[in-house]
mmCIF file of C-alpha atoms and ligand atoms in Angstrom:
data_model
loop_
_atom_site.group_PDB
_atom_site.id
_atom_site.type_symbol
_atom_site.label_atom_id
_atom_site.label_comp_id
_atom_site.label_asym_id
_atom_site.label_seq_id
_atom_site.Cartn_x
_atom_site.Cartn_y
_atom_site.Cartn_z
ATOM 1 C CA UNK X 1 -16.320 6.426 23.355
ATOM 2 C CA UNK X 2 -15.337 9.046 26.161
ATOM 3 C CA UNK X 3 -11.545 9.337 26.388
ATOM 4 C CA UNK X 4 -9.747 9.485 29.636
ATOM 5 C CA UNK X 5 -6.228 9.485 31.039
ATOM 6 C CA UNK X 6 -5.738 5.834 30.304
ATOM 7 C CA UNK X 7 -6.636 6.419 26.433
ATOM 8 C CA UNK X 8 -3.778 5.247 24.398
ATOM 9 C CA UNK X 9 -3.343 7.867 21.317
ATOM 10 C CA UNK X 10 -2.315 6.445 17.824
ATOM 11 C CA UNK X 11 -2.198 9.166 14.826
ATOM 12 C CA UNK X 12 -1.528 9.234 11.011
ATOM 13 C CA UNK X 13 0.458 11.937 9.509
ATOM 14 C CA UNK X 14 -0.168 12.943 5.984
ATOM 15 C CA UNK X 15 -0.523 16.045 3.695
ATOM 16 C CA UNK X 16 -3.792 16.298 2.745
ATOM 17 C CA UNK X 17 -5.205 14.061 5.167
ATOM 18 C CA UNK X 18 -9.049 14.985 4.910
ATOM 19 C CA UNK X 19 -9.900 11.673 2.985
ATOM 20 C CA UNK X 20 -8.114 9.141 5.435
ATOM 21 C CA UNK X 21 -10.373 6.387 6.461
ATOM 22 C CA UNK X 22 -7.739 5.042 8.790
ATOM 23 C CA UNK X 23 -9.492 6.421 11.942
ATOM 24 C CA UNK X 24 -12.752 4.747 11.070
ATOM 25 C CA UNK X 25 -10.831 1.475 10.329
ATOM 26 C CA UNK X 26 -9.079 1.369 13.580
ATOM 27 C CA UNK X 27 -11.777 2.398 15.767
ATOM 28 C CA UNK X 28 -13.871 -0.586 14.562
ATOM 29 C CA UNK X 29 -11.193 -2.701 15.682
ATOM 30 C CA UNK X 30 -10.753 -0.859 19.107
ATOM 31 C CA UNK X 31 -14.613 -1.424 19.705
ATOM 32 C CA UNK X 32 -14.513 -4.969 18.401
ATOM 33 C CA UNK X 33 -11.707 -5.608 20.999
ATOM 34 C CA UNK X 34 -13.059 -2.864 23.700
ATOM 35 C CA UNK X 35 -9.597 -1.117 23.595
ATOM 36 C CA UNK X 36 -9.354 2.413 25.133
ATOM 37 C CA UNK X 37 -7.328 3.880 22.218
ATOM 38 C CA UNK X 38 -7.814 7.224 20.106
ATOM 39 C CA UNK X 39 -6.842 7.191 16.432
ATOM 40 C CA UNK X 40 -6.430 10.944 15.199
ATOM 41 C CA UNK X 41 -5.386 11.983 11.781
ATOM 42 C CA UNK X 42 -2.933 14.787 11.698
ATOM 43 C CA UNK X 43 -2.520 17.115 8.717
ATOM 44 C CA UNK X 44 1.400 17.694 8.728
ATOM 45 C CA UNK X 45 2.634 20.971 6.526
ATOM 46 C CA UNK X 46 5.886 19.894 4.709
ATOM 47 C CA UNK X 47 8.074 22.281 6.478
ATOM 48 C CA UNK X 48 7.011 20.774 9.923
ATOM 49 C CA UNK X 49 7.620 17.195 9.540
ATOM 50 C CA UNK X 50 10.560 17.378 12.093
ATOM 51 C CA UNK X 51 8.401 18.695 14.622
ATOM 52 C CA UNK X 52 5.615 16.560 13.945
ATOM 53 C CA UNK X 53 7.819 13.465 14.620
ATOM 54 C CA UNK X 54 9.264 14.937 17.826
ATOM 55 C CA UNK X 55 5.541 15.366 18.950
ATOM 56 C CA UNK X 56 4.928 11.785 18.602
ATOM 57 C CA UNK X 57 7.587 11.354 21.542
ATOM 58 C CA UNK X 58 6.643 14.251 23.469
ATOM 59 C CA UNK X 59 3.011 13.551 23.562
ATOM 60 C CA UNK X 60 3.602 9.867 24.148
ATOM 61 C CA UNK X 61 1.602 8.559 21.215
ATOM 62 C CA UNK X 62 1.738 5.002 20.832
ATOM 63 C CA UNK X 63 2.588 5.546 17.106
ATOM 64 C CA UNK X 64 1.537 6.744 13.860
ATOM 65 C CA UNK X 65 0.498 5.535 10.399
ATOM 66 C CA UNK X 66 2.557 7.282 7.741
ATOM 67 C CA UNK X 67 0.937 8.170 4.417
ATOM 68 C CA UNK X 68 1.600 10.261 1.129
ATOM 69 C CA UNK X 69 3.760 12.363 0.826
ATOM 70 C CA UNK X 70 5.913 11.391 4.041
ATOM 71 C CA UNK X 71 6.728 7.725 3.571
ATOM 72 C CA UNK X 72 10.036 8.154 2.378
ATOM 73 C CA UNK X 73 11.076 11.630 3.759
ATOM 74 C CA UNK X 74 10.470 10.698 7.462
ATOM 75 C CA UNK X 75 13.139 8.185 7.626
ATOM 76 C CA UNK X 76 15.789 10.538 8.810
ATOM 77 C CA UNK X 77 13.974 11.393 12.048
ATOM 78 C CA UNK X 78 13.437 7.882 13.183
ATOM 79 C CA UNK X 79 15.890 6.232 15.589
ATOM 80 C CA UNK X 80 15.585 2.869 13.719
ATOM 81 C CA UNK X 81 13.835 0.840 10.758
ATOM 82 C CA UNK X 82 12.869 -3.038 11.095
ATOM 83 C CA UNK X 83 14.612 -4.844 8.168
ATOM 84 C CA UNK X 84 11.725 -4.752 5.738
ATOM 85 C CA UNK X 85 11.026 -0.985 5.835
ATOM 86 C CA UNK X 86 14.710 -0.519 5.520
ATOM 87 C CA UNK X 87 14.820 -2.811 2.503
ATOM 88 C CA UNK X 88 12.118 -1.070 0.847
ATOM 89 C CA UNK X 89 13.294 2.482 1.936
ATOM 90 C CA UNK X 90 9.917 3.627 3.006
ATOM 91 C CA UNK X 91 7.872 3.394 6.386
ATOM 92 C CA UNK X 92 3.716 3.465 6.881
ATOM 93 C CA UNK X 93 4.056 2.874 10.327
ATOM 94 C CA UNK X 94 6.351 4.352 13.276
ATOM 95 C CA UNK X 95 5.948 2.847 16.591
ATOM 96 C CA UNK X 96 7.185 4.591 19.900
ATOM 97 C CA UNK X 97 9.068 2.435 21.993
ATOM 98 C CA UNK X 98 9.618 4.302 25.288
ATOM 99 C CA UNK X 99 10.644 7.379 23.049
ATOM 100 C CA UNK X 100 12.558 5.463 20.592
ATOM 101 C CA UNK X 101 11.030 5.597 17.213
ATOM 102 C CA UNK X 102 10.995 2.570 14.972
ATOM 103 C CA UNK X 103 9.981 2.626 11.334
ATOM 104 C CA UNK X 104 8.040 -0.398 9.701
ATOM 105 C CA UNK X 105 6.538 -1.089 6.385
ATOM 106 C CA UNK X 106 3.374 -3.155 6.317
ATOM 107 C CA UNK X 107 1.995 -2.276 2.770
ATOM 108 C CA UNK X 108 3.497 -4.854 0.808
ATOM 109 C CA UNK X 109 2.608 -7.730 3.200
ATOM 110 C CA UNK X 110 -0.817 -6.225 3.846
ATOM 111 C CA UNK X 111 -1.269 -6.505 -0.032
ATOM 112 C CA UNK X 112 -0.340 -10.158 -0.420
ATOM 113 C CA UNK X 113 -2.410 -11.075 2.624
ATOM 114 C CA UNK X 114 -5.570 -9.210 1.727
ATOM 115 C CA UNK X 115 -5.227 -10.424 -2.070
ATOM 116 C CA UNK X 116 -5.350 -14.135 -0.505
ATOM 117 C CA UNK X 117 -8.231 -13.105 1.628
ATOM 118 C CA UNK X 118 -10.253 -11.111 -0.469
ATOM 119 C CA UNK X 119 -9.982 -12.890 -3.753
ATOM 120 C CA UNK X 120 -8.151 -16.341 -3.007
ATOM 121 C CA UNK X 121 -4.891 -15.081 -4.798
ATOM 122 C CA UNK X 122 -2.127 -17.625 -4.487
ATOM 123 C CA UNK X 123 1.188 -16.000 -5.373
ATOM 124 C CA UNK X 124 3.325 -19.089 -5.672
ATOM 125 C CA UNK X 125 4.858 -19.840 -9.070
ATOM 126 C CA UNK X 126 3.009 -17.004 -10.816
ATOM 127 C CA UNK X 127 3.769 -14.687 -13.543
ATOM 128 C CA UNK X 128 3.200 -10.920 -12.282
ATOM 129 C CA UNK X 129 3.170 -7.641 -13.956
ATOM 130 C CA UNK X 130 3.480 -4.461 -11.747
ATOM 131 C CA UNK X 131 2.586 -1.223 -13.559
ATOM 132 C CA UNK X 132 4.663 1.510 -11.995
ATOM 133 C CA UNK X 133 7.914 1.811 -10.188
ATOM 134 C CA UNK X 134 7.453 4.104 -7.285
ATOM 135 C CA UNK X 135 7.499 3.545 -3.220
ATOM 136 C CA UNK X 136 4.115 1.653 -3.280
ATOM 137 C CA UNK X 137 5.541 -0.756 -6.110
ATOM 138 C CA UNK X 138 8.513 -1.499 -4.243
ATOM 139 C CA UNK X 139 7.034 -2.710 -1.056
ATOM 140 C CA UNK X 140 4.763 -5.001 -3.210
ATOM 141 C CA UNK X 141 7.108 -6.379 -5.382
ATOM 142 C CA UNK X 142 9.186 -7.380 -2.320
ATOM 143 C CA UNK X 143 6.108 -9.058 -0.613
ATOM 144 C CA UNK X 144 5.448 -10.916 -3.831
ATOM 145 C CA UNK X 145 8.828 -12.167 -4.170
ATOM 146 C CA UNK X 146 8.929 -13.290 -0.867
ATOM 147 C CA UNK X 147 5.384 -14.876 -1.208
ATOM 148 C CA UNK X 148 6.945 -17.065 -4.113
ATOM 149 C CA UNK X 149 5.971 -15.476 -7.574
ATOM 150 C CA UNK X 150 8.006 -16.974 -10.385
ATOM 151 C CA UNK X 151 8.670 -13.931 -12.770
ATOM 152 C CA UNK X 152 7.982 -10.341 -12.183
ATOM 153 C CA UNK X 153 8.017 -7.537 -14.881
ATOM 154 C CA UNK X 154 7.870 -3.875 -13.924
ATOM 155 C CA UNK X 155 6.279 -1.733 -16.459
ATOM 156 C CA UNK X 156 6.794 2.147 -16.255
ATOM 157 C CA UNK X 157 6.498 5.168 -17.912
ATOM 158 C CA UNK X 158 10.157 6.050 -17.779
ATOM 159 C CA UNK X 159 12.787 3.477 -18.163
ATOM 160 C CA UNK X 160 15.236 4.497 -15.420
ATOM 161 C CA UNK X 161 13.072 4.168 -12.740
ATOM 162 C CA UNK X 162 11.846 0.606 -13.538
ATOM 163 C CA UNK X 163 15.339 -0.311 -14.100
ATOM 164 C CA UNK X 164 16.351 1.018 -10.624
ATOM 165 C CA UNK X 165 13.835 -0.983 -9.087
ATOM 166 C CA UNK X 166 14.771 -4.073 -10.933
ATOM 167 C CA UNK X 167 18.438 -3.661 -9.525
ATOM 168 C CA UNK X 168 17.115 -3.154 -6.018
ATOM 169 C CA UNK X 169 15.105 -6.297 -6.069
ATOM 170 C CA UNK X 170 18.314 -8.534 -6.540
ATOM 171 C CA UNK X 171 16.308 -11.384 -8.091
ATOM 172 C CA UNK X 172 17.121 -13.330 -11.247
ATOM 173 C CA UNK X 173 13.280 -13.299 -12.445
ATOM 174 C CA UNK X 174 12.664 -9.427 -12.750
ATOM 175 C CA UNK X 175 12.893 -7.270 -15.488
ATOM 176 C CA UNK X 176 12.068 -3.778 -16.522
ATOM 177 C CA UNK X 177 9.873 -2.710 -19.610
ATOM 178 C CA UNK X 178 9.261 1.049 -20.452
ATOM 179 C CA UNK X 179 5.761 1.719 -21.376
ATOM 180 C CA UNK X 180 6.937 4.835 -23.666
ATOM 181 C CA UNK X 181 9.592 2.580 -25.550
ATOM 182 C CA UNK X 182 8.493 -0.781 -25.718
ATOM 183 C CA UNK X 183 4.665 -0.927 -25.862
ATOM 184 C CA UNK X 184 4.681 -4.252 -27.685
ATOM 185 C CA UNK X 185 7.020 -5.736 -25.033
ATOM 186 C CA UNK X 186 4.592 -4.375 -22.278
ATOM 187 C CA UNK X 187 1.412 -5.923 -23.965
ATOM 188 C CA UNK X 188 3.354 -9.453 -24.363
ATOM 189 C CA UNK X 189 4.116 -9.510 -20.783
ATOM 190 C CA UNK X 190 0.393 -8.312 -19.703
ATOM 191 C CA UNK X 191 -0.685 -11.380 -21.834
ATOM 192 C CA UNK X 192 1.716 -13.774 -20.247
ATOM 193 C CA UNK X 193 0.807 -12.692 -16.699
ATOM 194 C CA UNK X 194 -1.324 -14.363 -14.290
ATOM 195 C CA UNK X 195 -1.605 -11.364 -11.956
ATOM 196 C CA UNK X 196 -1.297 -7.564 -13.027
ATOM 197 C CA UNK X 197 -0.813 -4.845 -10.391
ATOM 198 C CA UNK X 198 -1.548 -1.216 -11.040
ATOM 199 C CA UNK X 199 0.602 0.827 -8.568
ATOM 200 C CA UNK X 200 0.368 4.342 -10.231
ATOM 201 C CA UNK X 201 -1.847 7.032 -8.998
ATOM 202 C CA UNK X 202 -3.271 7.543 -12.479
ATOM 203 C CA UNK X 203 -6.897 6.922 -12.060
ATOM 204 C CA UNK X 204 -7.228 8.331 -8.439
ATOM 205 C CA UNK X 205 -8.505 11.693 -9.618
ATOM 206 C CA UNK X 206 -9.413 11.613 -13.203
ATOM 207 C CA UNK X 207 -11.304 8.800 -15.452
ATOM 208 C CA UNK X 208 -7.503 8.029 -16.868
ATOM 209 C CA UNK X 209 -5.736 4.672 -17.089
ATOM 210 C CA UNK X 210 -1.935 3.989 -17.581
ATOM 211 C CA UNK X 211 -2.972 1.524 -20.390
ATOM 212 C CA UNK X 212 -5.409 2.333 -23.156
ATOM 213 C CA UNK X 213 -5.830 -1.204 -24.727
ATOM 214 C CA UNK X 214 -7.088 -3.975 -22.500
ATOM 215 C CA UNK X 215 -6.885 -6.668 -25.482
ATOM 216 C CA UNK X 216 -4.174 -8.526 -23.713
ATOM 217 C CA UNK X 217 -6.691 -9.481 -20.755
ATOM 218 C CA UNK X 218 -7.205 -13.173 -20.460
ATOM 219 C CA UNK X 219 -10.246 -14.398 -18.695
ATOM 220 C CA UNK X 220 -9.929 -15.262 -15.195
ATOM 221 C CA UNK X 221 -6.479 -13.050 -14.929
ATOM 222 C CA UNK X 222 -6.496 -11.399 -11.765
ATOM 223 C CA UNK X 223 -6.073 -7.560 -12.216
ATOM 224 C CA UNK X 224 -5.590 -5.371 -9.047
ATOM 225 C CA UNK X 225 -5.485 -1.347 -8.706
ATOM 226 C CA UNK X 226 -4.241 -0.456 -5.370
ATOM 227 C CA UNK X 227 -6.126 2.869 -5.340
ATOM 228 C CA UNK X 228 -9.348 2.627 -3.201
ATOM 229 C CA UNK X 229 -11.118 5.605 -3.910
ATOM 230 C CA UNK X 230 -12.845 5.659 -6.603
ATOM 231 C CA UNK X 231 -13.625 2.300 -5.865
ATOM 232 C CA UNK X 232 -13.382 1.183 -9.613
ATOM 233 C CA UNK X 233 -10.829 3.125 -11.592
ATOM 234 C CA UNK X 234 -10.815 3.041 -15.458
ATOM 235 C CA UNK X 235 -8.178 0.413 -15.304
ATOM 236 C CA UNK X 236 -10.315 -2.023 -13.198
ATOM 237 C CA UNK X 237 -13.497 -1.325 -15.348
ATOM 238 C CA UNK X 238 -11.867 -2.065 -18.564
ATOM 239 C CA UNK X 239 -10.077 -5.092 -17.255
ATOM 240 C CA UNK X 240 -13.457 -6.282 -15.853
ATOM 241 C CA UNK X 241 -14.977 -5.776 -19.245
ATOM 242 C CA UNK X 242 -12.307 -7.774 -20.759
ATOM 243 C CA UNK X 243 -13.157 -10.646 -18.713
ATOM 244 C CA UNK X 244 -10.461 -10.342 -15.588
ATOM 245 C CA UNK X 245 -11.199 -10.705 -11.857
ATOM 246 C CA UNK X 246 -10.901 -7.583 -10.183
ATOM 247 C CA UNK X 247 -9.760 -6.349 -6.799
ATOM 248 C CA UNK X 248 -9.209 -2.551 -5.764
ATOM 249 C CA UNK X 249 -7.394 -1.255 -3.189
ATOM 250 C CA UNK X 250 -9.659 -1.460 -0.110
ATOM 251 C CA UNK X 251 -8.251 -4.946 0.697
ATOM 252 C CA UNK X 252 -4.786 -3.587 0.872
ATOM 253 C CA UNK X 253 -5.777 -0.693 3.171
ATOM 254 C CA UNK X 254 -7.148 -3.036 5.577
ATOM 255 C CA UNK X 255 -4.480 -5.339 5.121
ATOM 256 C CA UNK X 256 -1.671 -3.060 6.071
ATOM 257 C CA UNK X 257 -3.826 -1.654 8.725
ATOM 258 C CA UNK X 258 -4.547 -5.006 10.513
ATOM 259 C CA UNK X 259 -0.555 -5.364 10.517
ATOM 260 C CA UNK X 260 -0.098 -1.794 11.830
ATOM 261 C CA UNK X 261 -2.775 -2.517 14.619
ATOM 262 C CA UNK X 262 -0.739 -5.493 15.774
ATOM 263 C CA UNK X 263 2.140 -3.346 15.930
ATOM 264 C CA UNK X 264 0.227 -0.503 17.618
ATOM 265 C CA UNK X 265 -1.705 -2.735 20.474
ATOM 266 C CA UNK X 266 0.114 -6.119 20.474
ATOM 267 C CA UNK X 267 -3.232 -7.667 19.622
ATOM 268 C CA UNK X 268 -4.759 -9.331 16.604
ATOM 269 C CA UNK X 269 -8.159 -8.159 15.193
ATOM 270 C CA UNK X 270 -9.839 -10.085 12.427
ATOM 271 C CA UNK X 271 -9.176 -8.957 8.779
ATOM 272 C CA UNK X 272 -12.959 -8.587 8.231
ATOM 273 C CA UNK X 273 -13.445 -5.954 11.044
ATOM 274 C CA UNK X 274 -11.109 -3.601 9.438
ATOM 275 C CA UNK X 275 -12.166 -4.673 5.920
ATOM 276 C CA UNK X 276 -16.033 -4.099 6.347
ATOM 277 C CA UNK X 277 -15.502 -0.715 7.774
ATOM 278 C CA UNK X 278 -13.180 0.372 4.715
ATOM 279 C CA UNK X 279 -16.000 -0.949 2.224
ATOM 280 C CA UNK X 280 -18.795 0.659 4.059
ATOM 281 C CA UNK X 281 -17.076 4.278 4.084
HETATM 282 P P1 ATR D 1 4.094 6.125 -4.888
HETATM 283 O O1 ATR D 1 5.012 6.341 -3.505
HETATM 284 O O2 ATR D 1 2.490 6.301 -4.288
HETATM 285 O O3 ATR D 1 3.999 4.694 -5.465
HETATM 286 P P2 ATR D 1 5.683 7.669 -6.649
HETATM 287 O O4 ATR D 1 6.741 7.331 -5.924
HETATM 288 O O5 ATR D 1 5.610 8.964 -6.952
HETATM 289 O O6 ATR D 1 4.214 7.441 -5.777
HETATM 290 O O7 ATR D 1 5.591 6.683 -7.881
HETATM 291 C C1 ATR D 1 4.609 7.175 -8.617
HETATM 292 C C2 ATR D 1 4.514 5.841 -9.961
HETATM 293 O O8 ATR D 1 3.469 6.256 -10.868
HETATM 294 C C3 ATR D 1 5.946 6.010 -10.776
HETATM 295 O O9 ATR D 1 6.035 4.648 -11.418
HETATM 296 C C4 ATR D 1 5.462 7.029 -11.901
HETATM 297 O O10 ATR D 1 6.121 6.743 -13.023
HETATM 298 P P3 ATR D 1 7.502 7.465 -13.400
HETATM 299 O O11 ATR D 1 8.623 6.861 -12.914
HETATM 300 O O12 ATR D 1 7.681 7.491 -14.954
HETATM 301 O O13 ATR D 1 7.342 9.019 -13.222
HETATM 302 C C5 ATR D 1 4.019 6.529 -12.305
HETATM 303 N N1 ATR D 1 3.237 7.699 -12.889
HETATM 304 C C6 ATR D 1 2.752 8.807 -12.139
HETATM 305 N N2 ATR D 1 2.154 9.411 -12.885
HETATM 306 C C7 ATR D 1 1.782 8.608 -14.168
HETATM 307 C C8 ATR D 1 1.311 9.016 -15.313
HETATM 308 N N3 ATR D 1 0.581 10.227 -15.525
HETATM 309 N N4 ATR D 1 1.271 8.174 -16.182
HETATM 310 C C9 ATR D 1 1.994 6.931 -16.229
HETATM 311 N N5 ATR D 1 2.786 6.757 -15.084
HETATM 312 C C10 ATR D 1 2.502 7.730 -14.000
#
């Protein structure tokens, strides 16, 4: 593709950014629909975030995806947030609407949609455990509650953060358990769960897992790790060996990307176009 004066430019900002697969995923969609768009990764140093955001306006970018570590810290530089991003307190998409920068969060909805498409997961009435209580856990928790889960337990290394998330979710069916203080309560919740979602970065760069014992796994239980590289974390390997149906983070990546693509272009692309690009990378 040769870019020209009509090319619409979208970016992704993060630090580091070398391993992003978003450009190839979005370009697969541009090629499929024959759109004159370019998707460019930008490595933004922490002390230059404000300038980078000003650059979105100055260069008339269509918008950018936002990734680690800027999903929360970028918010003060935006003009407005959509209600979902405001509720979660984190953004993964910024759209430039005539110089006004609007923040969105498609992570949670992308997670729910992709779990349905990749693994036929039905959230309605299900008991769910989330491991971790950070920004990713928050978006996924809001989206799963909106999708109709009946019970949610947040397991986290530290109790304070899990309790803060439970307070923010304002649902009567949510509780917090500390992995360091109440391990037997944690395993009991895991045993009762239909769906378990691992959201911590543990497993990303090392062969480690936030849990060591997998005797709680019930055959057929759905275990998800939102990490997509490595494709199979130790958490997923152990859960699969114990009989779980497993799903890695490639689906969520494609799901949030599909929703971001709609915000950037106003057009719909089939999930498979983005998903196939992610899994083949
Ligand atoms: P993100 O925004 O990507 O979710 P985050 O906000 O830094 O990242 O949250 C990271 C989550 O992973 C937290 O729940 C954190 O637990 P604490 O609240 O106790 O810090 C969890 N986490 C990070 N490293 C961990 C580790 N080595 N073992 C267990 N949990 C870990």
